mmCIF file with all atom_site columns, C-alpha atoms in Angstrom:
data_model
loop_
_atom_site.group_PDB
_atom_site.id
_atom_site.type_symbol
_atom_site.label_atom_id
_atom_site.label_alt_id
_atom_site.label_comp_id
_atom_site.label_asym_id
_atom_site.label_entity_id
_atom_site.label_seq_id
_atom_site.pdbx_PDB_ins_code
_atom_site.Cartn_x
_atom_site.Cartn_y
_atom_site.Cartn_z
_atom_site.occupancy
_atom_site.B_iso_or_equiv
_atom_site.pdbx_formal_charge
_atom_site.auth_seq_id
_atom_site.auth_comp_id
_atom_site.auth_asym_id
_atom_site.auth_atom_id
_atom_site.pdbx_PDB_model_num
ATOM 1  C CA . TYR A 1 1  ? 91.492  75.341 148.122 1.00 90.00 ? 85  TYR A CA 1
ATOM 2  C CA . VAL A 1 2  ? 88.081  76.072 147.136 1.00 94.00 ? 86  VAL A CA 1
ATOM 3  C CA . ARG A 1 3  ? 84.713  73.977 147.866 1.00 94.00 ? 87  ARG A CA 1
ATOM 4  C CA . THR A 1 4  ? 83.277  73.013 144.643 1.00 93.00 ? 88  THR A CA 1
ATOM 5  C CA . PRO A 1 5  ? 79.607  72.860 144.302 1.00 93.00 ? 89  PRO A CA 1
ATOM 6  C CA . SER A 1 6  ? 79.495  69.218 145.616 1.00 93.00 ? 90  SER A CA 1
ATOM 7  C CA . GLY A 1 7  ? 81.352  70.044 148.472 1.00 94.00 ? 91  GLY A CA 1
ATOM 8  C CA . ALA A 1 8  ? 84.441  68.867 147.797 1.00 93.00 ? 92  ALA A CA 1
ATOM 9  C CA . CYS A 1 9  ? 87.514  70.855 148.448 1.00 95.00 ? 93  CYS A CA 1
ATOM 10 C CA . VAL A 1 10 ? 90.275  71.423 145.528 1.00 94.00 ? 94  VAL A CA 1
ATOM 11 C CA . ASN A 1 11 ? 93.565  72.964 144.994 1.00 93.00 ? 95  ASN A CA 1
ATOM 12 C CA . LEU A 1 12 ? 93.239  75.118 141.307 1.00 94.00 ? 96  LEU A CA 1
ATOM 13 C CA . LEU A 1 13 ? 96.639  75.248 141.420 1.00 92.00 ? 97  LEU A CA 1
ATOM 14 C CA . ILE A 1 14 ? 97.568  71.576 140.932 1.00 90.00 ? 98  ILE A CA 1
ATOM 15 C CA . ASP A 1 15 ? 94.250  69.769 140.539 1.00 93.00 ? 99  ASP A CA 1
ATOM 16 C CA . PHE A 1 16 ? 94.154  68.433 136.901 1.00 93.00 ? 100 PHE A CA 1
ATOM 17 C CA . ASN A 1 17 ? 90.380  68.044 137.118 1.00 95.00 ? 101 ASN A CA 1
ATOM 18 C CA . ASN A 1 18 ? 89.998  71.548 138.540 1.00 96.00 ? 102 ASN A CA 1
ATOM 19 C CA . CYS A 1 19 ? 92.745  73.240 136.815 1.00 96.00 ? 103 CYS A CA 1
ATOM 20 C CA . GLY A 1 20 ? 92.605  77.180 137.480 1.00 96.00 ? 104 GLY A CA 1
ATOM 21 C CA . SER A 1 21 ? 88.916  77.020 137.860 1.00 96.00 ? 105 SER A CA 1
ATOM 22 C CA . ILE A 1 22 ? 86.235  74.551 139.035 1.00 96.00 ? 106 ILE A CA 1
ATOM 23 C CA . GLY A 1 23 ? 85.486  71.612 136.425 1.00 95.00 ? 107 GLY A CA 1
ATOM 24 C CA . TYR A 1 24 ? 88.365  72.585 134.031 1.00 97.00 ? 108 TYR A CA 1
ATOM 25 C CA . VAL A 1 25 ? 89.750  69.216 132.996 1.00 97.00 ? 109 VAL A CA 1
ATOM 26 C CA . CYS A 1 26 ? 93.229  69.425 131.393 1.00 95.00 ? 110 CYS A CA 1
ATOM 27 C CA . SER A 1 27 ? 93.013  67.585 127.880 1.00 96.00 ? 111 SER A CA 1
ATOM 28 C CA . SER A 1 28 ? 94.864  64.182 127.453 1.00 93.00 ? 112 SER A CA 1
ATOM 29 C CA . THR A 1 29 ? 97.792  66.103 125.658 1.00 94.00 ? 113 THR A CA 1
ATOM 30 C CA . TYR A 1 30 ? 98.803  67.189 128.798 1.00 94.00 ? 114 TYR A CA 1
ATOM 31 C CA . THR A 1 31 ? 100.269 65.625 131.965 1.00 90.00 ? 115 THR A CA 1
ATOM 32 C CA . SER A 1 32 ? 99.456  67.853 135.101 1.00 90.00 ? 116 SER A CA 1
ATOM 33 C CA . CYS A 1 33 ? 97.868  71.106 136.303 1.00 91.00 ? 117 CYS A CA 1
ATOM 34 C CA . SER A 1 34 ? 101.038 73.530 137.630 1.00 89.00 ? 118 SER A CA 1
ATOM 35 C CA . ASN A 1 35 ? 100.049 76.752 138.747 1.00 89.00 ? 119 ASN A CA 1
ATOM 36 C CA . GLY A 1 36 ? 96.512  76.910 137.538 1.00 93.00 ? 120 GLY A CA 1
ATOM 37 C CA . ALA A 1 37 ? 97.836  75.908 133.929 1.00 95.00 ? 121 ALA A CA 1
ATOM 38 C CA . CYS A 1 38 ? 98.000  72.563 132.225 1.00 95.00 ? 122 CYS A CA 1
ATOM 39 C CA . SER A 1 39 ? 101.353 71.436 131.495 1.00 92.00 ? 123 SER A CA 1
ATOM 40 C CA . GLY A 1 40 ? 103.291 68.941 130.002 1.00 91.00 ? 124 GLY A CA 1
ATOM 41 C CA . ALA A 1 41 ? 105.903 68.509 132.823 1.00 84.00 ? 125 ALA A CA 1
ATOM 42 C CA . PRO A 1 42 ? 105.537 65.521 135.543 1.00 76.00 ? 126 PRO A CA 1
ATOM 43 C CA . ALA A 1 43 ? 103.351 66.172 138.238 1.00 69.00 ? 127 ALA A CA 1
ATOM 44 C CA . VAL A 1 44 ? 105.250 66.985 141.612 1.00 67.00 ? 128 VAL A CA 1
ATOM 45 C CA . GLN A 1 45 ? 103.649 67.506 144.980 1.00 66.00 ? 129 GLN A CA 1
ATOM 46 C CA . LEU A 1 46 ? 105.934 67.335 147.983 1.00 68.00 ? 130 LEU A CA 1
ATOM 47 C CA . ILE A 1 47 ? 104.644 65.918 151.394 1.00 74.00 ? 131 ILE A CA 1
ATOM 48 C CA . GLY A 1 48 ? 105.911 64.994 154.542 1.00 74.00 ? 132 GLY A CA 1
ATOM 49 C CA . GLY A 1 49 ? 107.783 68.563 155.137 1.00 71.00 ? 133 GLY A CA 1
ATOM 50 C CA . VAL A 1 50 ? 110.880 68.670 157.028 1.00 68.00 ? 134 VAL A CA 1
ATOM 51 C CA . THR A 1 51 ? 111.793 71.502 159.442 1.00 67.00 ? 135 THR A CA 1
ATOM 52 C CA . ILE A 1 52 ? 115.478 72.774 158.838 1.00 63.00 ? 136 ILE A CA 1
ATOM 53 C CA . SER A 1 53 ? 116.309 75.195 161.973 1.00 61.00 ? 137 SER A CA 1
ATOM 54 C CA . GLY A 1 54 ? 119.243 77.343 162.413 1.00 55.00 ? 138 GLY A CA 1
ATOM 55 C CA . TRP A 1 55 ? 119.981 77.794 158.705 1.00 53.00 ? 139 TRP A CA 1
ATOM 56 C CA . GLY A 1 56 ? 122.108 80.931 159.426 1.00 59.00 ? 140 GLY A CA 1
ATOM 57 C CA . GLY A 1 57 ? 120.614 83.110 156.946 1.00 56.00 ? 141 GLY A CA 1
ATOM 58 C CA . THR A 1 58 ? 119.855 86.842 157.934 1.00 55.00 ? 142 THR A CA 1
ATOM 59 C CA . VAL A 1 59 ? 116.895 87.854 160.017 1.00 56.00 ? 143 VAL A CA 1
ATOM 60 C CA . ASN A 1 60 ? 115.513 90.015 157.015 1.00 64.00 ? 144 ASN A CA 1
ATOM 61 C CA . VAL A 1 61 ? 113.397 87.480 154.950 1.00 63.00 ? 145 VAL A CA 1
ATOM 62 C CA . ASP A 1 62 ? 111.951 90.153 152.737 1.00 69.00 ? 146 ASP A CA 1
ATOM 63 C CA . ASP A 1 63 ? 113.595 89.825 149.410 1.00 74.00 ? 147 ASP A CA 1
ATOM 64 C CA . ALA A 1 64 ? 115.720 87.462 150.499 1.00 74.00 ? 148 ALA A CA 1
ATOM 65 C CA . TYR A 1 65 ? 117.894 84.940 148.408 1.00 77.00 ? 149 TYR A CA 1
ATOM 66 C CA . VAL A 1 66 ? 119.743 81.771 150.503 1.00 77.00 ? 150 VAL A CA 1
ATOM 67 C CA . SER A 1 67 ? 121.291 78.870 149.491 1.00 82.00 ? 151 SER A CA 1
ATOM 68 C CA . ILE A 1 68 ? 120.739 76.099 152.286 1.00 82.00 ? 152 ILE A CA 1
ATOM 69 C CA . SER A 1 69 ? 122.708 72.506 152.726 1.00 84.00 ? 153 SER A CA 1
ATOM 70 C CA . LEU A 1 70 ? 119.948 70.041 153.416 1.00 84.00 ? 154 LEU A CA 1
ATOM 71 C CA . PRO A 1 71 ? 120.495 67.060 155.778 1.00 84.00 ? 155 PRO A CA 1
ATOM 72 C CA . PHE A 1 72 ? 119.069 64.763 153.305 1.00 87.00 ? 156 PHE A CA 1
ATOM 73 C CA . SER A 1 73 ? 119.271 64.178 149.446 1.00 90.00 ? 157 SER A CA 1
ATOM 74 C CA . ILE A 1 74 ? 116.486 65.095 147.413 1.00 86.00 ? 158 ILE A CA 1
ATOM 75 C CA . THR A 1 75 ? 116.057 63.790 143.516 1.00 87.00 ? 159 THR A CA 1
ATOM 76 C CA . LEU A 1 76 ? 113.869 65.917 141.345 1.00 83.00 ? 160 LEU A CA 1
ATOM 77 C CA . TYR A 1 77 ? 113.546 65.517 137.632 1.00 84.00 ? 161 TYR A CA 1
ATOM 78 C CA . GLY A 1 78 ? 116.687 62.829 137.604 1.00 88.00 ? 162 GLY A CA 1
ATOM 79 C CA . TYR A 1 79 ? 118.669 65.330 139.524 1.00 90.00 ? 163 TYR A CA 1
ATOM 80 C CA . THR A 1 80 ? 119.945 64.360 142.908 1.00 94.00 ? 164 THR A CA 1
ATOM 81 C CA . THR A 1 81 ? 121.442 67.237 145.338 1.00 93.00 ? 165 THR A CA 1
ATOM 82 C CA . SER A 1 82 ? 121.373 67.965 149.027 1.00 92.00 ? 166 SER A CA 1
ATOM 83 C CA . SER A 1 83 ? 121.233 71.920 148.715 1.00 89.00 ? 167 SER A CA 1
ATOM 84 C CA . ALA A 1 84 ? 118.382 74.350 147.739 1.00 84.00 ? 168 ALA A CA 1
ATOM 85 C CA . SER A 1 85 ? 117.978 77.891 147.086 1.00 82.00 ? 169 SER A CA 1
ATOM 86 C CA . VAL A 1 86 ? 115.265 79.679 148.672 1.00 77.00 ? 170 VAL A CA 1
ATOM 87 C CA . GLN A 1 87 ? 114.088 83.076 148.089 1.00 76.00 ? 171 GLN A CA 1
ATOM 88 C CA . SER A 1 88 ? 111.085 85.362 149.356 1.00 73.00 ? 172 SER A CA 1
ATOM 89 C CA . ASN A 1 89 ? 109.481 88.331 148.134 1.00 70.00 ? 173 ASN A CA 1
ATOM 90 C CA . GLY A 1 90 ? 107.162 89.745 150.497 1.00 57.00 ? 174 GLY A CA 1
#
């Protein structure tokens, strides 16, 4: 998040009207801002995080990759699943 000259706080990684830099508006040929770049993919912002404790992974989480079972199903881009892959680097 960064503060604009007007004082508003915006996320340059996902804000369609401040995509990658303050005031950069994606053209109408794009549908979203993803990682600071205009994109044609549908915009997705997950809210209402759920804590998943006791996932059974290793203590070391540096450069780790695990698959976990979720206590709920999630649908993204028309695909429904109750598992997720989690990867860390750092």
